[in-house]
mmCIF file of C-alpha atoms in Angstrom:
data_model
loop_
_atom_site.group_PDB
_atom_site.id
_atom_site.type_symbol
_atom_site.label_atom_id
_atom_site.label_comp_id
_atom_site.label_asym_id
_atom_site.label_seq_id
_atom_site.Cartn_x
_atom_site.Cartn_y
_atom_site.Cartn_z
ATOM 1 C CA MET A 1 19.902 38.960 -10.838
ATOM 2 C CA GLY A 2 21.901 37.714 -7.860
ATOM 3 C CA ASN A 3 23.103 34.184 -7.094
ATOM 4 C CA ARG A 4 21.672 31.190 -8.974
ATOM 5 C CA VAL A 5 19.922 28.746 -6.514
ATOM 6 C CA VAL A 6 19.658 24.992 -6.875
ATOM 7 C CA ILE A 7 17.955 22.130 -5.019
ATOM 8 C CA THR A 8 20.431 19.571 -3.686
ATOM 9 C CA GLY A 9 18.513 17.612 -1.103
ATOM 10 C CA MET A 10 15.031 16.595 0.122
ATOM 11 C CA GLY A 11 13.510 15.215 3.216
ATOM 12 C CA VAL A 12 9.866 14.126 3.289
ATOM 13 C CA ILE A 13 7.601 12.862 6.074
ATOM 14 C CA SER A 14 4.320 11.924 4.409
ATOM 15 C CA PRO A 15 1.228 9.667 4.604
ATOM 16 C CA VAL A 16 2.706 7.511 1.825
ATOM 17 C CA GLY A 17 6.121 7.087 3.315
ATOM 18 C CA ILE A 18 9.039 8.541 5.213
ATOM 19 C CA GLY A 19 12.022 9.677 3.126
ATOM 20 C CA LYS A 20 12.236 11.081 -0.395
ATOM 21 C CA ASP A 21 12.639 7.686 -2.075
ATOM 22 C CA LYS A 22 9.552 6.049 -0.492
ATOM 23 C CA TYR A 23 7.551 9.186 -1.074
ATOM 24 C CA TRP A 24 8.576 9.423 -4.853
ATOM 25 C CA GLU A 25 8.016 5.631 -5.434
ATOM 26 C CA ALA A 26 4.473 5.944 -4.017
ATOM 27 C CA LEU A 27 3.631 8.943 -6.161
ATOM 28 C CA VAL A 28 4.896 7.293 -9.325
ATOM 29 C CA GLU A 29 2.924 4.174 -8.543
ATOM 30 C CA GLY A 30 -0.217 6.248 -7.732
ATOM 31 C CA ARG A 31 -0.547 4.831 -4.240
ATOM 32 C CA ASN A 32 -2.884 6.507 -1.768
ATOM 33 C CA GLY A 33 -2.059 7.329 1.810
ATOM 34 C CA VAL A 34 -5.562 8.107 3.132
ATOM 35 C CA SER A 35 -7.193 5.865 5.722
ATOM 36 C CA SER A 36 -9.433 5.814 8.719
ATOM 37 C CA ILE A 37 -8.271 8.083 11.548
ATOM 38 C CA THR A 38 -6.459 6.244 14.361
ATOM 39 C CA ARG A 39 -5.280 9.192 16.432
ATOM 40 C CA PHE A 40 -8.671 10.009 18.101
ATOM 41 C CA ASP A 41 -12.262 8.766 18.221
ATOM 42 C CA THR A 42 -14.238 9.927 15.152
ATOM 43 C CA SER A 43 -17.605 8.546 16.230
ATOM 44 C CA ASP A 44 -19.240 12.023 16.347
ATOM 45 C CA TYR A 45 -17.486 13.397 13.257
ATOM 46 C CA PRO A 46 -18.963 13.554 9.746
ATOM 47 C CA THR A 47 -15.392 12.971 8.430
ATOM 48 C CA LYS A 48 -13.563 9.896 9.736
ATOM 49 C CA ILE A 49 -10.611 9.770 7.387
ATOM 50 C CA ALA A 50 -7.234 11.533 6.952
ATOM 51 C CA GLY A 51 -3.755 11.193 5.697
ATOM 52 C CA GLU A 52 -1.861 10.167 8.864
ATOM 53 C CA VAL A 53 1.847 9.590 8.951
ATOM 54 C CA LYS A 54 2.391 5.987 9.985
ATOM 55 C CA ASP A 55 5.411 4.483 11.701
ATOM 56 C CA PHE A 56 7.011 7.783 12.682
ATOM 57 C CA ASP A 57 9.185 7.568 15.749
ATOM 58 C CA PRO A 58 10.765 10.948 16.656
ATOM 59 C CA THR A 59 13.520 9.265 18.655
ATOM 60 C CA ASP A 60 14.883 7.939 15.316
ATOM 61 C CA TYR A 61 16.012 11.545 14.815
ATOM 62 C CA ILE A 62 15.827 13.360 18.076
ATOM 63 C CA ASP A 63 17.012 12.709 21.694
ATOM 64 C CA ARG A 64 14.036 11.333 23.705
ATOM 65 C CA LYS A 65 14.064 14.104 26.246
ATOM 66 C CA GLU A 66 14.257 16.792 23.521
ATOM 67 C CA ALA A 67 11.505 15.111 21.496
ATOM 68 C CA LYS A 68 9.142 15.313 24.496
ATOM 69 C CA ARG A 69 9.569 19.051 24.430
ATOM 70 C CA MET A 70 8.458 19.319 20.809
ATOM 71 C CA ASP A 71 4.994 19.266 19.301
ATOM 72 C CA ARG A 72 4.528 16.728 16.561
ATOM 73 C CA PHE A 73 4.740 19.389 13.825
ATOM 74 C CA THR A 74 8.233 20.317 15.118
ATOM 75 C CA GLN A 75 9.280 16.716 15.379
ATOM 76 C CA PHE A 76 8.320 16.240 11.750
ATOM 77 C CA ALA A 77 10.333 19.378 10.714
ATOM 78 C CA VAL A 78 13.497 18.347 12.469
ATOM 79 C CA ALA A 79 13.296 14.802 11.090
ATOM 80 C CA ALA A 80 12.643 16.080 7.617
ATOM 81 C CA GLY A 81 15.581 18.442 7.954
ATOM 82 C CA MET A 82 17.890 15.645 8.882
ATOM 83 C CA LEU A 83 16.689 13.458 6.030
ATOM 84 C CA ALA A 84 17.195 16.413 3.579
ATOM 85 C CA LEU A 85 20.782 16.985 4.868
ATOM 86 C CA GLU A 86 21.557 13.244 4.436
ATOM 87 C CA ASP A 87 20.062 13.284 0.946
ATOM 88 C CA ALA A 88 22.156 16.318 -0.021
ATOM 89 C CA GLY A 89 25.288 14.693 1.376
ATOM 90 C CA LEU A 90 26.035 17.843 3.438
ATOM 91 C CA ASP A 91 28.508 17.460 6.251
ATOM 92 C CA LEU A 92 27.736 20.308 8.674
ATOM 93 C CA GLU A 93 31.114 19.882 10.310
ATOM 94 C CA LYS A 94 32.719 21.076 7.112
ATOM 95 C CA GLU A 95 30.311 24.038 6.690
ATOM 96 C CA ASN A 96 30.233 27.589 8.134
ATOM 97 C CA ARG A 97 26.989 27.341 10.018
ATOM 98 C CA ASP A 98 26.675 31.132 10.063
ATOM 99 C CA ASN A 99 25.897 30.854 6.367
ATOM 100 C CA ILE A 100 23.086 28.233 6.683
ATOM 101 C CA GLY A 101 19.557 29.555 7.158
ATOM 102 C CA VAL A 102 16.279 27.991 8.008
ATOM 103 C CA VAL A 103 12.937 29.163 6.565
ATOM 104 C CA MET A 104 9.919 27.063 7.479
ATOM 105 C CA GLY A 105 6.205 27.361 6.928
ATOM 106 C CA THR A 106 3.244 26.076 8.934
ATOM 107 C CA GLY A 107 -0.411 26.787 8.829
ATOM 108 C CA ILE A 108 -1.457 26.048 12.392
ATOM 109 C CA GLY A 109 1.575 25.119 14.463
ATOM 110 C CA GLY A 110 1.341 23.149 17.737
ATOM 111 C CA THR A 111 -2.430 22.442 17.730
ATOM 112 C CA ASP A 112 -1.917 18.960 19.293
ATOM 113 C CA THR A 113 -0.125 20.567 22.295
ATOM 114 C CA PHE A 114 -2.747 23.283 22.503
ATOM 115 C CA GLU A 115 -5.607 20.834 22.719
ATOM 116 C CA GLY A 116 -3.810 18.510 25.195
ATOM 117 C CA GLN A 117 -2.858 21.401 27.471
ATOM 118 C CA TYR A 118 -6.346 22.904 27.381
ATOM 119 C CA ARG A 119 -7.698 19.644 28.630
ATOM 120 C CA THR A 120 -5.129 19.758 31.439
ATOM 121 C CA LEU A 121 -6.176 23.325 32.330
ATOM 122 C CA MET A 122 -9.803 22.381 32.490
ATOM 123 C CA GLU A 123 -9.438 19.084 34.340
ATOM 124 C CA ARG A 124 -6.517 19.822 36.625
ATOM 125 C CA GLY A 125 -6.103 23.571 36.957
ATOM 126 C CA PRO A 126 -3.573 26.245 35.762
ATOM 127 C CA ASN A 127 -0.750 24.995 37.948
ATOM 128 C CA ARG A 128 -0.618 21.673 35.941
ATOM 129 C CA VAL A 129 -0.093 23.383 32.521
ATOM 130 C CA SER A 130 3.262 22.475 31.169
ATOM 131 C CA PRO A 131 6.164 25.091 31.303
ATOM 132 C CA PHE A 132 6.842 23.875 27.720
ATOM 133 C CA PHE A 133 3.297 24.696 26.588
ATOM 134 C CA VAL A 134 4.146 27.995 24.834
ATOM 135 C CA PRO A 135 7.489 26.899 23.358
ATOM 136 C CA MET A 136 5.830 23.772 21.969
ATOM 137 C CA LEU A 137 2.744 25.628 20.582
ATOM 138 C CA ILE A 138 4.201 28.578 18.745
ATOM 139 C CA CYS A 139 4.590 28.355 14.970
ATOM 140 C CA ASN A 140 8.230 29.532 14.806
ATOM 141 C CA MET A 141 9.413 26.660 16.846
ATOM 142 C CA ALA A 142 9.876 24.246 13.881
ATOM 143 C CA ALA A 143 12.474 26.627 12.419
ATOM 144 C CA GLY A 144 13.838 27.374 15.859
ATOM 145 C CA GLN A 145 14.322 23.826 16.871
ATOM 146 C CA MET A 146 15.868 22.951 13.513
ATOM 147 C CA SER A 147 18.468 25.638 14.012
ATOM 148 C CA ILE A 148 19.089 24.616 17.647
ATOM 149 C CA GLN A 149 19.391 20.832 16.961
ATOM 150 C CA LEU A 150 21.696 21.416 13.965
ATOM 151 C CA GLY A 151 23.550 24.490 15.085
ATOM 152 C CA LEU A 152 22.429 26.579 12.131
ATOM 153 C CA ARG A 153 23.121 30.292 12.784
ATOM 154 C CA GLY A 154 22.072 31.921 9.440
ATOM 155 C CA PRO A 155 18.824 33.746 8.671
ATOM 156 C CA ASN A 156 15.943 32.070 10.494
ATOM 157 C CA THR A 157 12.269 32.805 10.020
ATOM 158 C CA THR A 158 8.839 31.299 9.782
ATOM 159 C CA ILE A 159 6.042 31.891 7.264
ATOM 160 C CA VAL A 160 2.387 31.426 8.179
ATOM 161 C CA THR A 161 0.177 31.798 5.114
ATOM 162 C CA ALA A 162 -2.162 28.846 5.636
ATOM 163 C CA CYS A 163 -1.940 26.383 2.765
ATOM 164 C CA ALA A 164 0.573 28.586 0.933
ATOM 165 C CA SER A 165 2.972 28.455 3.824
ATOM 166 C CA GLY A 166 5.457 25.904 2.465
ATOM 167 C CA THR A 167 5.671 27.494 -0.946
ATOM 168 C CA ASN A 168 6.121 30.999 0.497
ATOM 169 C CA ALA A 169 8.868 29.698 2.746
ATOM 170 C CA ILE A 170 10.785 28.102 -0.158
ATOM 171 C CA GLY A 171 10.291 31.350 -2.147
ATOM 172 C CA GLU A 172 11.597 33.545 0.611
ATOM 173 C CA ALA A 173 14.604 31.218 1.282
ATOM 174 C CA PHE A 174 15.261 31.425 -2.496
ATOM 175 C CA LYS A 175 15.481 35.237 -2.281
ATOM 176 C CA ILE A 176 17.706 35.106 0.796
ATOM 177 C CA LEU A 177 20.212 32.970 -1.143
ATOM 178 C CA GLN A 178 19.823 34.948 -4.335
ATOM 179 C CA ARG A 179 20.808 38.133 -2.574
ATOM 180 C CA GLY A 180 23.742 36.555 -0.803
ATOM 181 C CA ASP A 181 22.587 36.496 2.885
ATOM 182 C CA ALA A 182 23.299 32.788 3.106
ATOM 183 C CA GLU A 183 24.868 29.970 1.010
ATOM 184 C CA ILE A 184 22.571 27.176 2.142
ATOM 185 C CA ALA A 185 18.970 26.990 3.398
ATOM 186 C CA LEU A 186 16.819 24.335 4.923
ATOM 187 C CA THR A 187 13.343 25.323 3.833
ATOM 188 C CA GLY A 188 9.804 23.957 3.491
ATOM 189 C CA GLY A 189 6.756 23.270 5.603
ATOM 190 C CA THR A 190 5.471 21.139 8.378
ATOM 191 C CA GLU A 191 2.024 20.403 9.821
ATOM 192 C CA ALA A 192 0.469 18.008 12.364
ATOM 193 C CA ALA A 193 -3.132 19.109 12.447
ATOM 194 C CA VAL A 194 -4.937 15.741 12.373
ATOM 195 C CA THR A 195 -6.370 16.514 15.783
ATOM 196 C CA PRO A 196 -9.844 16.535 17.269
ATOM 197 C CA MET A 197 -10.303 20.390 17.256
ATOM 198 C CA SER A 198 -8.742 20.930 13.803
ATOM 199 C CA MET A 199 -10.917 18.215 12.267
ATOM 200 C CA ALA A 200 -14.065 19.602 14.006
ATOM 201 C CA GLY A 201 -13.356 23.053 12.593
ATOM 202 C CA PHE A 202 -12.836 21.866 9.018
ATOM 203 C CA CYS A 203 -15.954 19.674 9.285
ATOM 204 C CA SER A 204 -18.018 22.682 10.495
ATOM 205 C CA MET A 205 -16.801 24.642 7.466
ATOM 206 C CA ARG A 206 -17.777 21.703 5.227
ATOM 207 C CA ALA A 207 -14.342 21.947 3.683
ATOM 208 C CA VAL A 208 -13.440 18.283 4.040
ATOM 209 C CA THR A 209 -14.702 15.260 2.222
ATOM 210 C CA THR A 210 -17.270 12.976 3.867
ATOM 211 C CA ASN A 211 -16.503 9.971 1.610
ATOM 212 C CA ASN A 212 -15.573 7.853 4.586
ATOM 213 C CA ASP A 213 -16.470 4.511 2.949
ATOM 214 C CA GLU A 214 -13.727 4.642 0.372
ATOM 215 C CA PRO A 215 -10.742 6.527 1.916
ATOM 216 C CA GLY A 216 -8.476 5.743 -0.995
ATOM 217 C CA LYS A 217 -10.876 7.443 -3.409
ATOM 218 C CA ALA A 218 -11.872 10.385 -1.247
ATOM 219 C CA SER A 219 -9.348 12.923 -2.614
ATOM 220 C CA ARG A 220 -10.319 13.420 -6.228
ATOM 221 C CA PRO A 221 -9.078 16.678 -7.554
ATOM 222 C CA PHE A 222 -10.674 18.094 -10.734
ATOM 223 C CA ASP A 223 -13.166 15.171 -10.798
ATOM 224 C CA ALA A 224 -16.894 16.073 -11.067
ATOM 225 C CA ASP A 225 -17.640 14.109 -7.891
ATOM 226 C CA ARG A 226 -15.133 15.807 -5.613
ATOM 227 C CA ASP A 227 -16.673 16.971 -2.310
ATOM 228 C CA GLY A 228 -13.769 18.447 -0.257
ATOM 229 C CA PHE A 229 -10.174 17.897 0.681
ATOM 230 C CA VAL A 230 -8.676 15.226 2.873
ATOM 231 C CA LEU A 231 -6.809 16.560 5.968
ATOM 232 C CA SER A 232 -3.319 15.257 6.175
ATOM 233 C CA GLU A 233 -0.060 15.737 8.093
ATOM 234 C CA GLY A 234 3.687 15.651 7.484
ATOM 235 C CA ALA A 235 6.661 17.757 6.433
ATOM 236 C CA GLY A 236 8.868 18.533 3.494
ATOM 237 C CA VAL A 237 12.293 20.162 3.765
ATOM 238 C CA ILE A 238 14.294 21.178 0.704
ATOM 239 C CA ILE A 239 18.021 21.946 0.714
ATOM 240 C CA LEU A 240 18.633 25.067 -1.368
ATOM 241 C CA GLU A 241 22.230 26.083 -2.194
ATOM 242 C CA THR A 242 23.775 28.800 -4.201
ATOM 243 C CA LEU A 243 24.914 27.257 -7.443
ATOM 244 C CA ASN A 244 28.579 28.264 -6.635
ATOM 245 C CA HIS A 245 28.512 26.374 -3.295
ATOM 246 C CA ALA A 246 26.801 23.369 -4.796
ATOM 247 C CA VAL A 247 29.355 23.107 -7.680
ATOM 248 C CA LYS A 248 32.281 23.650 -5.335
ATOM 249 C CA ARG A 249 31.330 20.600 -3.315
ATOM 250 C CA ASP A 250 30.285 18.593 -6.395
ATOM 251 C CA ALA A 251 26.734 18.219 -5.133
ATOM 252 C CA LYS A 252 23.949 16.295 -6.866
ATOM 253 C CA ILE A 253 21.531 18.882 -8.255
ATOM 254 C CA TYR A 254 17.857 18.010 -8.740
ATOM 255 C CA ALA A 255 16.740 21.311 -10.399
ATOM 256 C CA GLU A 256 17.401 24.982 -10.337
ATOM 257 C CA LEU A 257 14.876 27.288 -8.573
ATOM 258 C CA VAL A 258 14.357 30.219 -10.965
ATOM 259 C CA GLY A 259 11.092 31.985 -10.170
ATOM 260 C CA TYR A 260 8.847 32.871 -7.218
ATOM 261 C CA GLY A 261 5.617 34.863 -7.097
ATOM 262 C CA CYS A 262 3.095 35.687 -4.463
ATOM 263 C CA THR A 263 -0.030 37.854 -4.332
ATOM 264 C CA ALA A 264 -3.229 38.318 -2.249
ATOM 265 C CA ASP A 265 -6.761 37.788 -3.502
ATOM 266 C CA ALA A 266 -8.068 40.534 -1.124
ATOM 267 C CA HIS A 267 -11.386 38.824 -1.556
ATOM 268 C CA HIS A 268 -12.562 36.321 1.118
ATOM 269 C CA ILE A 269 -11.273 34.526 4.150
ATOM 270 C CA THR A 270 -11.707 30.993 2.596
ATOM 271 C CA ALA A 271 -13.023 31.244 -0.972
ATOM 272 C CA PRO A 272 -10.658 31.883 -3.923
ATOM 273 C CA ALA A 273 -11.107 35.108 -5.990
ATOM 274 C CA PRO A 274 -13.540 34.828 -8.834
ATOM 275 C CA GLU A 275 -12.115 33.073 -11.934
ATOM 276 C CA GLY A 276 -8.865 32.508 -10.049
ATOM 277 C CA GLU A 277 -7.654 36.044 -10.759
ATOM 278 C CA GLY A 278 -5.217 36.019 -7.765
ATOM 279 C CA ALA A 279 -3.788 32.625 -8.855
ATOM 280 C CA LYS A 280 -3.292 33.843 -12.391
ATOM 281 C CA LYS A 281 -1.369 36.962 -11.160
ATOM 282 C CA THR A 282 0.780 34.827 -8.939
ATOM 283 C CA MET A 283 1.725 32.445 -11.758
ATOM 284 C CA GLU A 284 2.463 35.498 -13.944
ATOM 285 C CA ARG A 285 4.809 36.926 -11.314
ATOM 286 C CA ALA A 286 6.662 33.655 -10.895
ATOM 287 C CA ILE A 287 7.088 33.324 -14.676
ATOM 288 C CA LYS A 288 8.308 36.895 -14.934
ATOM 289 C CA ASP A 289 10.757 36.323 -12.109
ATOM 290 C CA ALA A 290 12.115 33.278 -13.907
ATOM 291 C CA GLY A 291 12.582 35.305 -17.105
ATOM 292 C CA ILE A 292 10.639 32.796 -19.201
ATOM 293 C CA THR A 293 7.406 32.843 -21.250
ATOM 294 C CA PRO A 294 4.331 30.979 -20.188
ATOM 295 C CA GLN A 295 4.731 28.512 -23.160
ATOM 296 C CA GLU A 296 8.089 27.422 -21.713
ATOM 297 C CA VAL A 297 6.307 25.855 -18.684
ATOM 298 C CA GLU A 298 6.018 22.090 -19.424
ATOM 299 C CA TYR A 299 4.213 20.884 -16.176
ATOM 300 C CA ILE A 300 2.233 22.254 -13.338
ATOM 301 C CA ASN A 301 1.946 20.627 -9.930
ATOM 302 C CA ALA A 302 -1.378 22.115 -9.101
ATOM 303 C CA HIS A 303 -2.759 23.206 -5.724
ATOM 304 C CA GLY A 304 -5.549 20.799 -6.728
ATOM 305 C CA THR A 305 -7.296 20.474 -3.338
ATOM 306 C CA SER A 306 -10.389 18.393 -4.408
ATOM 307 C CA THR A 307 -12.733 21.195 -3.300
ATOM 308 C CA PRO A 308 -15.342 22.396 -5.868
ATOM 309 C CA LEU A 309 -14.222 26.050 -6.003
ATOM 310 C CA ASN A 310 -10.467 25.679 -5.836
ATOM 311 C CA ASP A 311 -10.260 23.181 -8.677
ATOM 312 C CA GLN A 312 -12.605 25.137 -10.895
ATOM 313 C CA PHE A 313 -10.889 28.471 -10.329
ATOM 314 C CA GLU A 314 -7.313 27.108 -10.556
ATOM 315 C CA THR A 315 -8.305 25.620 -13.955
ATOM 316 C CA MET A 316 -9.737 28.983 -15.025
ATOM 317 C CA ALA A 317 -6.510 30.743 -13.858
ATOM 318 C CA ILE A 318 -4.426 28.375 -15.941
ATOM 319 C CA LYS A 319 -6.592 28.850 -18.976
ATOM 320 C CA ASN A 320 -6.592 32.621 -18.598
ATOM 321 C CA LEU A 321 -2.814 32.795 -18.351
ATOM 322 C CA PHE A 322 -1.785 30.074 -20.874
ATOM 323 C CA GLY A 323 -4.572 30.480 -23.368
ATOM 324 C CA GLU A 324 -4.881 27.618 -25.870
ATOM 325 C CA TYR A 325 -1.592 26.230 -24.715
ATOM 326 C CA ALA A 326 -3.353 25.269 -21.408
ATOM 327 C CA TYR A 327 -5.015 22.409 -23.204
ATOM 328 C CA SER A 328 -1.593 20.688 -23.990
ATOM 329 C CA LEU A 329 0.012 21.510 -20.634
ATOM 330 C CA PRO A 330 0.219 18.472 -18.227
ATOM 331 C CA ILE A 331 -1.150 19.314 -14.760
ATOM 332 C CA SER A 332 -1.424 16.965 -11.759
ATOM 333 C CA SER A 333 -2.365 17.087 -8.129
ATOM 334 C CA THR A 334 -0.189 15.305 -5.611
ATOM 335 C CA LYS A 335 -3.054 15.723 -3.100
ATOM 336 C CA SER A 336 -4.976 13.061 -4.883
ATOM 337 C CA MET A 337 -2.564 10.589 -3.245
ATOM 338 C CA ILE A 338 -1.474 12.157 0.003
ATOM 339 C CA GLY A 339 -4.371 14.508 0.846
ATOM 340 C CA HIS A 340 -3.822 18.150 1.960
ATOM 341 C CA LEU A 341 -0.841 18.761 4.253
ATOM 342 C CA LEU A 342 -1.903 22.387 4.777
ATOM 343 C CA GLY A 343 1.225 24.447 5.618
ATOM 344 C CA ALA A 344 3.482 21.517 4.459
ATOM 345 C CA ALA A 345 1.646 20.953 1.163
ATOM 346 C CA GLY A 346 3.635 23.332 -0.914
ATOM 347 C CA ALA A 347 6.937 21.941 0.301
ATOM 348 C CA VAL A 348 6.225 18.212 -0.475
ATOM 349 C CA GLU A 349 4.711 19.316 -3.785
ATOM 350 C CA ALA A 350 7.746 21.439 -4.760
ATOM 351 C CA ALA A 351 9.797 18.330 -4.043
ATOM 352 C CA ALA A 352 7.570 16.290 -6.319
ATOM 353 C CA ALA A 353 8.007 19.004 -9.034
ATOM 354 C CA ALA A 354 11.775 18.892 -8.671
ATOM 355 C CA LEU A 355 11.758 15.061 -8.876
ATOM 356 C CA THR A 356 9.553 15.209 -12.003
ATOM 357 C CA ILE A 357 12.289 17.273 -13.675
ATOM 358 C CA HIS A 358 15.138 15.067 -12.348
ATOM 359 C CA GLU A 359 13.473 11.702 -13.082
ATOM 360 C CA GLY A 360 11.455 12.542 -16.253
ATOM 361 C CA ILE A 361 8.227 11.239 -14.798
ATOM 362 C CA ILE A 362 5.016 13.225 -14.242
ATOM 363 C CA THR A 363 3.046 11.782 -11.329
ATOM 364 C CA PRO A 364 -0.712 11.306 -11.828
ATOM 365 C CA THR A 365 -3.859 12.758 -10.522
ATOM 366 C CA ILE A 366 -5.474 9.549 -9.234
ATOM 367 C CA ASN A 367 -9.238 9.050 -8.606
ATOM 368 C CA TYR A 368 -10.008 11.030 -11.769
ATOM 369 C CA THR A 369 -12.944 9.070 -13.237
ATOM 370 C CA THR A 370 -15.811 11.503 -13.957
ATOM 371 C CA PRO A 371 -14.764 14.559 -16.041
ATOM 372 C CA ASP A 372 -16.031 17.961 -14.931
ATOM 373 C CA PRO A 373 -17.009 20.176 -17.896
ATOM 374 C CA GLN A 374 -15.460 23.155 -15.987
ATOM 375 C CA CYS A 375 -12.221 21.258 -15.387
ATOM 376 C CA ASP A 376 -11.304 20.165 -18.918
ATOM 377 C CA LEU A 377 -7.513 20.241 -18.958
ATOM 378 C CA ASP A 378 -4.945 17.461 -19.021
ATOM 379 C CA TYR A 379 -4.671 16.326 -15.391
ATOM 380 C CA VAL A 380 -2.544 13.288 -16.114
ATOM 381 C CA PRO A 381 -5.363 10.993 -14.971
ATOM 382 C CA ASN A 382 -4.637 7.965 -12.875
ATOM 383 C CA ILE A 383 -1.319 6.783 -14.388
ATOM 384 C CA SER A 384 2.178 8.304 -14.280
ATOM 385 C CA ARG A 385 3.508 9.608 -17.569
ATOM 386 C CA GLU A 386 7.103 9.442 -18.744
ATOM 387 C CA LYS A 387 8.003 12.868 -20.110
ATOM 388 C CA SER A 388 11.157 14.944 -20.139
ATOM 389 C CA VAL A 389 10.296 18.239 -18.327
ATOM 390 C CA ASN A 390 12.627 21.149 -18.421
ATOM 391 C CA ILE A 391 10.503 23.784 -16.630
ATOM 392 C CA ALA A 392 7.910 23.050 -13.997
ATOM 393 C CA MET A 393 5.644 25.222 -11.823
ATOM 394 C CA SER A 394 4.258 24.409 -8.345
ATOM 395 C CA ASN A 395 1.108 26.342 -7.089
ATOM 396 C CA SER A 396 -0.160 26.900 -3.548
ATOM 397 C CA PHE A 397 -3.194 28.963 -2.430
ATOM 398 C CA GLY A 398 -4.234 29.531 1.129
ATOM 399 C CA PHE A 399 -7.132 30.724 3.336
ATOM 400 C CA GLY A 400 -6.861 34.467 3.709
ATOM 401 C CA GLY A 401 -6.322 34.822 -0.074
ATOM 402 C CA HIS A 402 -2.585 33.981 0.010
ATOM 403 C CA ASN A 403 -1.247 32.794 -3.284
ATOM 404 C CA ALA A 404 2.284 31.464 -4.129
ATOM 405 C CA ALA A 405 4.016 29.845 -7.033
ATOM 406 C CA LEU A 406 7.543 28.511 -7.783
ATOM 407 C CA VAL A 407 9.202 27.908 -11.114
ATOM 408 C CA LEU A 408 11.862 25.184 -11.313
ATOM 409 C CA ARG A 409 14.224 24.420 -14.254
ATOM 410 C CA ARG A 410 16.367 21.521 -15.273
ATOM 411 C CA TYR A 411 19.990 22.174 -14.369
ATOM 412 C CA ASP A 412 22.295 21.158 -17.245
ATOM 413 C CA GLY A 413 25.560 22.622 -15.923
#
């Protein structure tokens, strides 16, 4: 069984606000963070909207010189880590930093740096490429810089499983603490892929929405008129602690992390397995790991991307696993408000699931106006719902057929 593991802090950088409190307030109110792209000229793009993080100044968290040597995805991660530590009330000066790990996920890494330095190479030649190009680009640098900036010497690793990265990272950190290799972990995901090349790629795949005229209504998971996801950016970092450590320091506990499952579809590079078979098996594994029955799950924070196949197959997976109970099980998609944060999505959504348990409020799936006969479950449409939730699940599924799920439970001491 190993150590029990609890969530004691959260740091969020999101399109609807910076910091856990602003993020949660926006979700409860059903506010949307999608708008016209400001970071580059979208004249030639079929998609001109995204979930950009506004008002982020890395020097609020990081020395100016250090910040210049970090890609935006790393800046997000370090900032979210600092916010999470503050939220948890953790004083690192009083902790053994050998026992604090960092496990972060990202889908793409330093794409902004890559694109900028490629332009430099083409226009000015190889001698003008920055010596910091590689250390800014590589995916592991979010976790690396978090440990360097904070002096954390415990287990440190990076998970790259596309849109499942943040959830896999939290799950792997959970197992590190469970088996006793650390007492505390900063874990989650980060992404800063609202860039010209990334957007061009997603547009060419026809994976993103083209509903440019109404940005606030473009992400519409499970709705019959959904036409693709909204590309977004940001980071989520969760503080996990062994229960013994958290109790010893009298920490505030949001929820207990009790289950983790991951599988592969072994089917297709971008499309989910037929009827959501991989998603079903992943949820089954997480439930088994938690030592509960499916009927004990009282809320699912869905992957809910607003793409035709994902939402249909995730719905089928839930029906196939939960049977008739699926129809009375509240499900919602945070992506309806913040878009799709790719490798960071699972992290900010796990934070939302933990806050649902802690606050007794299920956040809505906004923009749900036209029911889809193939998506006929309770998606908590448009308005938050007050409900006491003891056990919640958070799902993430990524390109390459990566599936991951977490199970969280109310901590009652």
